[in-house]
CSV table of C-alpha atoms in Angstrom, one decimal:
chain,number,residue,atom,x,y,z
A,1,MET,CA,120.2,60.9,28.9
A,2,GLY,CA,119.4,59.6,25.4
A,3,THR,CA,117.7,60.8,22.3
A,4,HIS,CA,114.7,63.1,22.9
A,5,VAL,CA,111.3,61.6,22.2
A,6,ALA,CA,109.6,64.3,20.2
A,7,SER,CA,106.0,65.2,20.6
A,8,GLU,CA,103.9,63.5,18.0
A,9,ASP,CA,101.6,66.6,17.6
A,10,ARG,CA,104.4,69.1,17.1
A,11,TYR,CA,103.2,70.2,13.7
A,12,ASP,CA,99.7,70.9,15.1
A,13,SER,CA,101.0,73.6,17.5
A,14,VAL,CA,102.1,76.4,15.2
A,15,GLU,CA,101.3,77.7,11.7
A,16,TYR,CA,104.1,77.6,9.1
A,17,ARG,CA,104.4,79.5,5.8
A,18,ARG,CA,106.3,79.1,2.5
A,19,CYS,CA,109.4,81.2,2.2
A,20,GLY,CA,109.0,83.5,-0.8
A,21,HIS,CA,108.7,81.5,-4.0
A,22,SER,CA,110.7,78.6,-2.7
A,23,GLY,CA,109.6,75.2,-1.4
A,24,LEU,CA,111.1,76.0,2.0
A,25,HIS,CA,108.6,76.5,4.8
A,26,LEU,CA,109.2,78.3,8.1
A,27,PRO,CA,107.1,78.4,11.3
A,28,ARG,CA,105.5,81.8,12.1
A,29,LEU,CA,107.8,82.1,15.1
A,30,SER,CA,111.4,80.9,14.9
A,31,LEU,CA,114.1,80.6,17.6
A,32,GLY,CA,117.2,82.8,17.3
A,33,LEU,CA,120.3,81.7,19.1
A,34,TRP,CA,122.0,85.1,19.1
A,35,GLN,CA,122.1,86.0,22.8
A,36,ASN,CA,121.2,83.1,25.1
A,37,PHE,CA,123.2,80.1,23.8
A,38,GLY,CA,126.8,81.0,24.4
A,39,SER,CA,129.3,79.6,26.9
A,40,ASP,CA,128.0,82.0,29.5
A,41,ARG,CA,124.7,80.1,29.8
A,42,ASP,CA,124.0,76.7,31.3
A,43,LEU,CA,124.0,74.0,28.5
A,44,GLU,CA,121.2,72.1,30.2
A,45,GLY,CA,119.0,75.2,30.2
A,46,GLN,CA,119.7,75.7,26.5
A,47,ARG,CA,118.8,72.1,25.9
A,48,ARG,CA,115.4,72.5,27.6
A,49,ILE,CA,114.6,75.5,25.5
A,50,LEU,CA,115.6,73.9,22.2
A,51,LEU,CA,113.7,70.6,22.9
A,52,ARG,CA,110.6,72.5,24.0
A,53,ALA,CA,110.7,74.7,21.0
A,54,PHE,CA,110.9,71.6,18.7
A,55,ASP,CA,108.0,70.0,20.5
A,56,LEU,CA,105.9,73.1,20.0
A,57,GLY,CA,106.6,73.2,16.2
A,58,VAL,CA,109.4,75.7,16.2
A,59,PHE,CA,111.7,73.8,13.9
A,60,HIS,CA,113.7,76.8,12.5
A,61,LEU,CA,116.9,77.6,14.5
A,62,ASP,CA,118.8,80.6,13.4
A,63,LEU,CA,122.5,81.1,14.1
A,64,ALA,CA,125.6,83.0,12.9
A,65,ASN,CA,129.3,82.2,13.1
A,66,ASN,CA,129.8,85.0,15.7
A,67,TYR,CA,127.0,84.1,18.0
A,68,GLY,CA,128.0,83.4,21.6
A,69,PRO,CA,129.7,84.7,23.6
A,70,PRO,CA,132.4,83.9,22.7
A,71,PRO,CA,131.9,83.8,18.9
A,72,GLY,CA,131.3,80.3,17.7
A,73,SER,CA,130.0,78.9,21.0
A,74,ALA,CA,126.3,79.0,20.1
A,75,GLU,CA,127.1,76.8,17.1
A,76,GLU,CA,129.2,74.5,19.3
A,77,ASN,CA,126.4,74.2,21.9
A,78,LEU,CA,123.8,73.5,19.3
A,79,GLY,CA,126.1,70.8,17.9
A,80,ARG,CA,126.2,69.2,21.3
A,81,ILE,CA,122.4,69.2,21.7
A,82,LEU,CA,121.9,67.9,18.2
A,83,ALA,CA,124.2,65.0,18.8
A,84,ARG,CA,122.6,64.1,22.1
A,85,ASP,CA,118.9,64.6,21.3
A,86,LEU,CA,117.9,65.8,17.8
A,87,ARG,CA,120.1,64.0,15.3
A,88,PRO,CA,117.2,61.7,14.3
A,89,HIS,CA,115.2,64.8,13.4
A,90,ARG,CA,117.8,66.6,11.3
A,91,ASP,CA,115.7,66.4,8.2
A,92,GLU,CA,112.8,68.2,10.0
A,93,LEU,CA,115.0,71.0,11.3
A,94,VAL,CA,115.7,74.2,9.4
A,95,ILE,CA,119.2,75.3,10.7
A,96,THR,CA,120.6,78.5,9.3
A,97,THR,CA,123.9,80.3,9.8
A,98,LYS,CA,125.7,83.4,8.5
A,99,ALA,CA,129.1,85.0,7.9
A,100,GLY,CA,130.0,88.7,7.5
A,101,TYR,CA,130.8,90.2,10.9
A,102,VAL,CA,134.1,90.0,12.7
A,103,MET,CA,135.3,86.5,13.8
A,104,GLY,CA,139.0,87.2,14.4
A,105,PRO,CA,142.0,89.3,13.4
A,106,GLY,CA,143.1,90.0,9.9
A,107,PRO,CA,141.4,90.9,6.6
A,108,HIS,CA,139.8,87.5,6.0
A,109,GLN,CA,137.8,87.2,9.2
A,110,HIS,CA,135.1,89.7,8.3
A,111,GLY,CA,133.3,91.1,5.3
A,112,GLY,CA,132.0,89.5,2.1
A,113,SER,CA,134.9,87.9,0.4
A,114,ARG,CA,134.7,84.4,-1.0
A,115,LYS,CA,137.6,83.3,1.2
A,116,TYR,CA,135.9,84.4,4.4
A,117,LEU,CA,132.4,83.2,3.6
A,118,LEU,CA,133.3,79.8,2.5
A,119,SER,CA,136.0,79.1,5.1
A,120,SER,CA,133.6,80.4,7.8
A,121,LEU,CA,130.9,78.1,6.6
A,122,ASP,CA,133.2,75.1,6.8
A,123,ARG,CA,134.1,76.0,10.4
A,124,SER,CA,130.4,76.5,11.2
A,125,LEU,CA,129.6,73.0,9.9
A,126,ARG,CA,132.3,71.5,12.0
A,127,ARG,CA,131.2,73.3,15.1
A,128,MET,CA,127.6,72.0,14.7
A,129,GLY,CA,128.6,68.6,13.4
A,130,LEU,CA,126.5,69.0,10.3
A,131,ASP,CA,127.0,68.1,6.6
A,132,TYR,CA,125.0,71.1,5.5
A,133,VAL,CA,122.9,74.1,6.7
A,134,ASP,CA,119.5,74.8,5.3
A,135,VAL,CA,120.2,78.5,4.7
A,136,PHE,CA,123.6,80.2,4.5
A,137,TYR,CA,123.4,84.0,4.6
A,138,SER,CA,125.7,86.9,3.8
A,139,HIS,CA,125.3,88.5,7.2
A,140,ARG,CA,125.8,92.1,6.0
A,141,PRO,CA,126.7,93.9,2.8
A,142,ASP,CA,130.4,94.7,2.3
A,143,PRO,CA,131.1,97.8,0.2
A,144,GLU,CA,134.7,96.8,-0.1
A,145,THR,CA,134.0,93.5,-1.8
A,146,PRO,CA,132.3,93.3,-5.2
A,147,LEU,CA,128.7,92.1,-4.8
A,148,GLU,CA,129.3,89.5,-7.5
A,149,GLU,CA,132.0,87.9,-5.4
A,150,THR,CA,129.8,87.6,-2.4
A,151,MET,CA,127.0,86.2,-4.4
A,152,LEU,CA,129.3,83.7,-6.1
A,153,ALA,CA,130.3,82.5,-2.7
A,154,LEU,CA,126.7,81.9,-1.7
A,155,HIS,CA,126.1,80.2,-5.0
A,156,HIS,CA,129.0,77.9,-4.5
A,157,ALA,CA,127.9,77.1,-0.9
A,158,VAL,CA,124.7,75.7,-2.4
A,159,VAL,CA,126.0,73.9,-5.5
A,160,SER,CA,128.8,72.3,-3.3
A,161,GLY,CA,126.1,70.9,-1.0
A,162,ARG,CA,127.1,72.9,2.1
A,163,ALA,CA,123.8,74.8,2.1
A,164,MET,CA,120.3,74.0,0.7
A,165,TYR,CA,119.5,77.7,0.1
A,166,ALA,CA,121.1,81.1,0.1
A,167,GLY,CA,120.0,84.3,1.8
A,168,ILE,CA,121.1,87.9,2.7
A,169,SER,CA,120.7,90.0,5.9
A,170,SER,CA,120.5,93.7,6.4
A,171,TYR,CA,120.9,94.6,2.7
A,172,GLY,CA,119.1,97.7,1.6
A,173,PRO,CA,116.4,97.6,-1.1
A,174,ALA,CA,118.6,98.5,-4.1
A,175,ALA,CA,121.3,96.0,-3.1
A,176,THR,CA,118.7,93.4,-2.4
A,177,ARG,CA,117.4,93.7,-6.0
A,178,GLU,CA,120.8,93.6,-7.5
A,179,ALA,CA,121.9,90.6,-5.4
A,180,ALA,CA,118.7,88.8,-6.4
A,181,ARG,CA,119.4,89.5,-10.1
A,182,ILE,CA,123.0,88.2,-9.8
A,183,MET,CA,121.8,85.0,-8.1
A,184,ARG,CA,119.0,84.3,-10.6
A,185,GLU,CA,121.6,84.5,-13.4
A,186,LEU,CA,123.8,82.1,-11.5
A,187,GLY,CA,120.9,79.7,-11.1
A,188,THR,CA,120.7,79.8,-7.3
A,189,PRO,CA,117.9,82.3,-6.4
A,190,LEU,CA,118.0,84.0,-3.1
A,191,VAL,CA,115.1,82.7,-1.1
A,192,VAL,CA,115.2,84.9,2.1
A,193,HIS,CA,116.1,88.3,3.5
A,194,GLN,CA,116.7,88.7,7.2
A,195,PRO,CA,116.3,92.3,8.3
A,196,SER,CA,115.8,93.9,11.7
A,197,TYR,CA,112.2,95.0,12.2
A,198,SER,CA,110.2,96.2,15.1
A,199,MET,CA,107.6,98.8,16.2
A,200,LEU,CA,110.6,101.1,17.0
A,201,ASN,CA,112.6,100.2,13.9
A,202,ARG,CA,110.5,100.3,10.7
A,203,TRP,CA,113.1,100.9,8.0
A,204,VAL,CA,112.0,97.8,6.1
A,205,GLU,CA,108.7,99.5,5.2
A,206,ASP,CA,110.6,102.0,3.1
A,207,GLY,CA,111.2,99.8,0.1
A,208,LEU,CA,112.7,96.6,1.4
A,209,LEU,CA,109.5,94.6,2.0
A,210,ALA,CA,108.5,95.5,-1.5
A,211,ALA,CA,111.9,94.5,-3.0
A,212,ALA,CA,111.7,91.1,-1.2
A,213,ASP,CA,108.2,90.5,-2.5
A,214,ASP,CA,109.1,91.5,-6.0
A,215,GLU,CA,112.2,89.2,-6.0
A,216,GLY,CA,110.3,86.2,-4.6
A,217,MET,CA,112.1,86.2,-1.2
A,218,GLY,CA,110.7,85.4,2.2
A,219,VAL,CA,111.4,87.8,5.1
A,220,VAL,CA,112.7,86.6,8.5
A,221,ALA,CA,112.4,89.6,10.9
A,222,PHE,CA,115.0,89.7,13.7
A,223,SER,CA,114.9,91.7,16.9
A,224,PRO,CA,111.1,92.2,16.9
A,225,LEU,CA,111.4,93.1,20.6
A,226,ALA,CA,114.0,95.8,19.9
A,227,GLN,CA,116.5,93.9,22.1
A,228,GLY,CA,114.1,93.8,25.0
A,229,VAL,CA,112.9,97.4,24.9
A,230,LEU,CA,109.5,96.2,23.8
A,231,THR,CA,109.0,94.0,26.9
A,232,SER,CA,107.9,94.7,30.4
A,233,ARG,CA,111.5,94.7,31.7
A,234,TYR,CA,112.3,98.4,31.4
A,235,LEU,CA,108.8,100.0,31.6
A,236,GLY,CA,109.3,101.2,35.2
A,237,GLY,CA,112.6,102.9,34.3
A,238,ASP,CA,114.8,100.4,36.1
A,239,VAL,CA,117.5,98.3,34.5
A,240,PRO,CA,117.5,94.7,35.8
A,241,ALA,CA,121.0,93.4,36.5
A,242,ASP,CA,120.5,90.3,34.3
A,243,SER,CA,119.0,92.2,31.3
A,244,ARG,CA,120.9,93.1,28.1
A,245,ALA,CA,121.2,96.7,29.3
A,246,GLY,CA,122.3,95.6,32.7
A,247,VAL,CA,124.9,93.1,31.4
A,248,GLY,CA,126.1,95.6,28.9
A,249,ARG,CA,126.0,93.4,25.8
A,250,PRO,CA,128.0,94.8,22.9
A,251,SER,CA,124.8,95.2,20.9
A,252,TRP,CA,123.3,97.5,23.5
A,253,ARG,CA,123.2,101.3,23.3
A,254,GLU,CA,122.3,103.5,26.3
A,255,HIS,CA,120.0,105.8,24.3
A,256,MET,CA,117.7,102.8,23.7
A,257,LEU,CA,116.2,103.5,27.2
A,258,SER,CA,115.9,107.3,26.8
A,259,ASP,CA,112.8,109.0,28.3
A,260,THR,CA,111.4,109.3,24.8
A,261,VAL,CA,111.8,105.7,23.9
A,262,LEU,CA,110.3,104.6,27.3
A,263,GLU,CA,107.3,106.9,26.8
A,264,ARG,CA,106.7,105.1,23.5
A,265,ALA,CA,107.0,101.7,25.0
A,266,ARG,CA,104.6,102.6,27.8
A,267,GLY,CA,102.1,103.9,25.2
A,268,LEU,CA,102.3,100.7,23.3
A,269,ASN,CA,102.0,98.7,26.5
A,270,GLU,CA,98.6,100.3,27.2
A,271,ILE,CA,97.3,99.1,23.8
A,272,ALA,CA,98.7,95.6,24.4
A,273,ALA,CA,97.0,95.4,27.8
A,274,GLU,CA,93.6,96.3,26.1
A,275,ARG,CA,94.2,93.5,23.6
A,276,GLY,CA,94.9,91.0,26.5
A,277,GLN,CA,98.6,90.7,25.5
A,278,SER,CA,101.9,91.6,27.0
A,279,LEU,CA,103.9,94.2,25.3
A,280,ALA,CA,106.3,91.5,24.0
A,281,GLN,CA,103.4,89.5,22.6
A,282,MET,CA,101.9,92.5,20.8
A,283,ALA,CA,105.3,93.5,19.4
A,284,ILE,CA,105.6,90.0,17.8
A,285,SER,CA,102.0,90.0,16.6
A,286,TRP,CA,102.5,93.4,15.0
A,287,VAL,CA,105.6,92.4,13.1
A,288,LEU,CA,103.7,89.4,11.8
A,289,ARG,CA,100.5,91.4,11.0
A,290,ASP,CA,98.8,91.0,7.6
A,291,GLN,CA,100.5,93.3,5.1
A,292,GLY,CA,99.3,91.5,2.0
A,293,PRO,CA,102.1,90.2,-0.2
A,294,ARG,CA,104.6,92.1,2.0
A,295,THR,CA,103.7,90.1,5.1
A,296,VAL,CA,106.7,88.9,7.1
A,297,THR,CA,107.2,85.1,6.8
A,298,THR,CA,108.5,84.5,10.4
A,299,ALA,CA,109.8,86.5,13.4
A,300,LEU,CA,112.9,85.4,15.2
A,301,VAL,CA,112.8,85.6,19.0
A,302,GLY,CA,115.3,84.6,21.6
A,303,ALA,CA,114.5,82.8,24.8
A,304,SER,CA,116.4,82.6,28.1
A,305,SER,CA,113.9,80.1,29.5
A,306,VAL,CA,111.2,77.7,28.5
A,307,GLU,CA,108.6,80.0,30.1
A,308,GLN,CA,109.8,82.9,28.0
A,309,LEU,CA,109.6,80.8,24.9
A,310,GLU,CA,106.0,79.7,25.6
A,311,HIS,CA,105.0,83.3,26.5
A,312,ASN,CA,106.3,84.6,23.2
A,313,LEU,CA,104.5,81.8,21.3
A,314,GLY,CA,101.3,83.1,22.8
A,315,ALA,CA,101.6,86.0,20.4
A,316,LEU,CA,100.4,83.6,17.6
A,317,ASP,CA,97.0,83.2,19.3
A,318,ALA,CA,96.1,86.9,19.3
A,319,PRO,CA,93.4,88.3,17.1
A,320,GLU,CA,94.3,90.4,14.0
A,321,PHE,CA,94.7,94.1,14.6
A,322,THR,CA,91.7,96.3,13.9
A,323,ASP,CA,92.3,99.4,11.8
A,324,GLU,CA,91.7,101.5,14.8
A,325,GLU,CA,94.3,99.6,16.8
A,326,LEU,CA,96.9,100.0,14.1
A,327,ARG,CA,96.2,103.8,14.0
A,328,ARG,CA,96.8,103.9,17.7
A,329,VAL,CA,99.9,101.8,17.5
A,330,ASP,CA,101.3,104.2,14.8
A,331,ARG,CA,101.2,107.1,17.3
A,332,TRP,CA,103.9,105.4,19.4
A,333,ALA,CA,105.5,103.0,16.9
A,334,VAL,CA,108.0,105.4,15.3
A,335,GLU,CA,111.7,105.2,14.5
A,336,SER,CA,113.6,105.4,17.8
A,337,ASP,CA,117.3,105.0,16.7
A,338,VAL,CA,117.4,101.4,17.9
A,339,ASN,CA,118.6,99.9,14.6
A,340,ILE,CA,122.2,99.4,15.4
A,341,TRP,CA,122.6,97.5,12.1
A,342,ALA,CA,121.8,100.6,10.0
A,343,GLY,CA,125.4,101.2,9.3
A,344,ALA,CA,125.6,97.8,7.6
A,345,THR,CA,123.5,99.0,4.7
A,346,ALA,CA,125.3,102.4,4.4
A,347,GLY,CA,127.6,101.2,1.6
A,348,ARG,CA,124.8,99.4,-0.4
A,349,PRO,CA,121.5,101.2,-0.2
C-alpha cells in the first residue's frame, strides 16, 4: 500500500492548545507509544491506530528510547509507518522522544549525562528515520549528574537541530524551577514538563503544576488511566490474561489492584456512569479539567486498537465537572501508591 490519504477535516475533530509560553500547540489528547507499539504487537494493527489517530486530529506522538518491548522497537515501528504512510505530513506531526532510563549495560546507557542523552538521541533519530524530533526530554532527573550537564545536553540538542524544543519528565517542583532557570540562561527555555497524573496519583498538585505555570511550561500528563486501573478491566476483581496485570509488564505492581484501590475505582465508576461516561473517559476528562492557569495541556493515552482510541477520544466531548461532582470524585480520588515513577524525583525534589 502507498501513502495514506489523510482526512481533510482532521483539524476539526479535536481541540488543541498552546504549550506553555511557546508557539508549540498540542491536541488535548495525545497518543503515547509506551506499551502497544513494540515488536510483540502486530505492525499492521499499530499502523491502523496511528493513521486513525492522525485522521482524528491526534498529531502528537510520544515515545522514548526504551519503549517497546524490546527497547527501541517502538521507535523502529513508528519509523516504518512514517516511511510508508505519513512522511508527507512530517511537518504537521509533533513527535517526541526521551532518554534517561536504562537502554543497555554500562554507565553510559542510563542517567542524565551529556554522553548518554545526545548519543541516545542520535540513535532514536536513526530508528525513526528522522532529521529531528519536536521535543527531546530528559526522561528523569539523575542525582549523580550535575543538573547543568543534563540541561546543556538538552540545549545542544536544540541548537544542533536535532530537536525543536526541550522538555523534562518526572522532575519535582524545585528541580523543575532550577532546570528552567538554567535553560533560560542558556537561551533554550524548557517548554514542557511530562509528569504522571491521575485520579489515583495526584502528586503534581503539590507544587509541580504551579512551578510549570510559573516557568511558562506546558504539562503533558502521562498515565491518566493509572496503567489501566481506571478502566473497566479490573472492576470485577478479575485480571484478564491480555491486560498489563495479566501479562506482567515490568511497570506493573500487584498492589495496584488491592481491595482498597478497587473500592476507589468502583466508587469513581459510579460517578462516571451518572455522567454518561466510562471510567476511562471520566479519568481523562478529570485530568484535563479546568484548573485555571494550572490546567494540563494534553493527556497521553495509549491504545491497543482503533476502537479503544476512539473511545478515549470520547472523553473530550464530556461536559465540565460541576463543583458537586468534583467533591464526590475527591472522596475516591486519593493517592493509591500507583506512582511507580516517584523514585525518579527522590534525588531532586
